[in-house]
XYZ file of C-alpha atoms in Angstrom:
182
model
C 70.116 63.800 -59.986
C 72.483 64.638 -62.767
C 73.511 61.823 -65.140
C 77.122 60.726 -65.075
C 78.122 58.555 -68.016
C 79.339 55.006 -67.352
C 79.447 55.326 -63.590
C 77.545 53.847 -60.702
C 76.910 54.720 -57.110
C 76.685 51.815 -54.704
C 76.702 53.594 -51.411
C 79.107 55.010 -48.949
C 82.194 53.469 -47.393
C 81.621 52.178 -43.875
C 84.056 54.680 -42.361
C 81.834 57.712 -42.981
C 80.953 59.841 -39.970
C 77.303 60.319 -39.035
C 75.888 63.466 -40.609
C 78.541 63.538 -43.346
C 78.462 62.597 -47.017
C 81.250 61.421 -49.298
C 82.254 63.770 -52.110
C 85.258 61.760 -53.289
C 87.692 58.974 -52.556
C 91.439 59.485 -52.355
C 93.304 57.658 -55.088
C 96.904 57.473 -56.249
C 99.569 60.025 -55.444
C 100.018 62.622 -58.161
C 103.628 63.729 -58.540
C 106.098 63.987 -55.662
C 104.879 67.108 -53.791
C 102.019 65.571 -51.837
C 99.244 65.958 -54.369
C 96.675 63.186 -54.613
C 94.048 62.295 -57.210
C 90.432 62.229 -55.998
C 87.847 59.947 -57.607
C 84.688 62.048 -57.530
C 81.382 61.105 -55.949
C 79.829 64.366 -57.075
C 78.688 65.744 -60.395
C 80.157 69.141 -59.461
C 83.982 69.027 -59.496
C 84.008 72.792 -59.012
C 82.638 72.120 -55.505
C 86.205 71.189 -54.500
C 87.576 74.560 -55.560
C 85.671 76.399 -52.828
C 86.196 73.981 -49.948
C 88.471 75.064 -47.133
C 88.164 71.931 -45.030
C 87.406 68.291 -45.770
C 86.965 65.446 -43.303
C 88.398 61.916 -43.122
C 87.310 58.760 -41.334
C 84.570 57.847 -38.879
C 85.668 60.629 -36.521
C 85.413 63.219 -39.325
C 88.967 64.430 -38.745
C 89.226 67.905 -40.308
C 91.988 68.516 -42.851
C 92.637 71.821 -44.590
C 92.421 71.630 -48.358
C 95.408 73.662 -49.603
C 94.619 73.420 -53.303
C 92.311 71.693 -55.756
C 92.297 71.596 -59.529
C 90.336 69.612 -62.095
C 92.212 66.758 -63.770
C 90.617 64.389 -66.308
C 87.684 62.618 -64.601
C 88.526 63.874 -61.117
C 90.340 66.463 -59.072
C 93.936 66.716 -57.824
C 94.229 68.100 -54.278
C 96.877 69.009 -51.694
C 96.065 68.401 -48.037
C 97.706 70.197 -45.123
C 100.140 67.938 -43.273
C 100.711 65.631 -46.239
C 103.693 67.151 -48.000
C 105.109 64.266 -50.064
C 104.160 61.241 -52.123
C 104.728 58.752 -49.299
C 102.444 60.655 -46.926
C 99.501 60.805 -49.346
C 99.919 57.166 -50.397
C 99.002 56.243 -46.806
C 95.598 57.906 -47.349
C 94.721 55.973 -50.506
C 91.166 54.674 -50.468
C 89.909 56.992 -47.733
C 86.706 58.922 -48.275
C 86.685 62.722 -48.385
C 83.616 63.928 -46.532
C 81.737 67.140 -45.912
C 78.897 67.806 -43.475
C 75.551 67.041 -45.064
C 74.379 70.422 -43.758
C 76.837 72.078 -46.188
C 74.923 70.790 -49.218
C 72.686 73.234 -51.048
C 68.941 72.665 -50.999
C 67.668 71.112 -54.209
C 64.659 72.254 -56.217
C 61.362 70.485 -55.575
C 61.345 66.996 -57.115
C 65.138 66.555 -57.158
C 67.070 64.260 -54.841
C 70.637 63.531 -53.921
C 71.713 60.089 -55.142
C 72.622 58.861 -51.664
C 69.074 59.602 -50.454
C 67.697 56.958 -52.844
C 69.930 54.053 -51.845
C 68.157 51.574 -49.604
C 64.664 52.762 -50.528
C 62.004 50.078 -50.937
C 60.645 49.673 -54.449
C 57.013 48.609 -54.772
C 54.867 48.049 -57.874
C 51.612 50.031 -58.115
C 49.672 46.845 -57.274
C 51.573 46.525 -53.977
C 54.104 43.849 -54.936
C 57.374 44.345 -53.032
C 60.200 44.371 -55.582
C 63.137 44.948 -53.233
C 65.581 47.683 -52.249
C 67.731 49.996 -54.345
C 71.293 48.734 -53.875
C 73.029 50.678 -56.626
C 72.339 53.470 -59.086
C 73.802 53.208 -62.578
C 74.499 56.346 -64.600
C 73.994 55.369 -68.238
C 74.232 58.773 -69.873
C 70.591 58.714 -70.957
C 69.091 58.302 -67.476
C 69.779 56.719 -64.123
C 68.869 53.066 -63.579
C 68.155 51.510 -60.179
C 69.611 48.104 -59.397
C 66.948 46.602 -57.139
C 67.575 43.436 -55.124
C 64.522 41.549 -53.922
C 62.374 38.423 -54.188
C 62.681 38.371 -58.006
C 66.473 38.682 -57.833
C 68.128 41.697 -59.442
C 65.922 44.084 -61.386
C 67.024 47.067 -63.467
C 64.471 49.852 -63.183
C 64.937 53.087 -65.166
C 64.567 56.286 -63.153
C 62.260 58.022 -65.632
C 58.819 59.578 -65.256
C 57.124 56.867 -67.379
C 58.214 54.219 -64.859
C 58.218 56.031 -61.511
C 54.662 56.424 -60.191
C 55.656 58.156 -56.956
C 58.533 58.839 -54.584
C 58.130 59.143 -50.830
C 61.537 59.606 -49.245
C 59.979 60.147 -45.814
C 58.348 56.695 -46.054
C 61.474 55.225 -47.685
C 59.611 54.034 -50.766
C 59.401 54.426 -54.531
C 56.374 53.093 -56.414
C 56.751 51.979 -60.038
C 54.309 51.333 -62.885
C 54.207 47.890 -64.438
C 55.302 47.771 -68.070
C 55.638 44.712 -70.300
C 59.198 43.465 -69.980
C 60.083 45.679 -67.022
C 59.304 43.186 -64.267
C 59.256 39.952 -66.300
């Protein structure tokens, strides 16, 4: 995972098609010619520049991406069939998706953020701590927000704390440190 300062990732909207992942969420209209601002859910804004098609809604309706350009903390895009401000305003809040199969393979030991949400977190002694409900990007490192029997816990995603990760088993094991689980 790549740190993203002062952001968090709390999961995907419910209208995401099976087998797809969200790369951004449509925001406000930008100008009067049908451009729309995209709030990014990716640490690679340049990914938008090479996309030809994006998908909307639970049916993964394909829409041709006519143009994309970086703008501040996001990207401004034009979508085929949405030629003016009024048309793109109707899309506000919708998730832009791509097929998960389009994602590049990551090096060994790296994960996509969305693969970690919902994982069980267990202490090395076997105590169930809960599930990862959100991932906070602090700039220094990611921090898991874990909801469980102890309430909300903040667990840093760093090698000193993480004992092991087993995505296939849906579990992360953490070391106990003074103050971490108190």
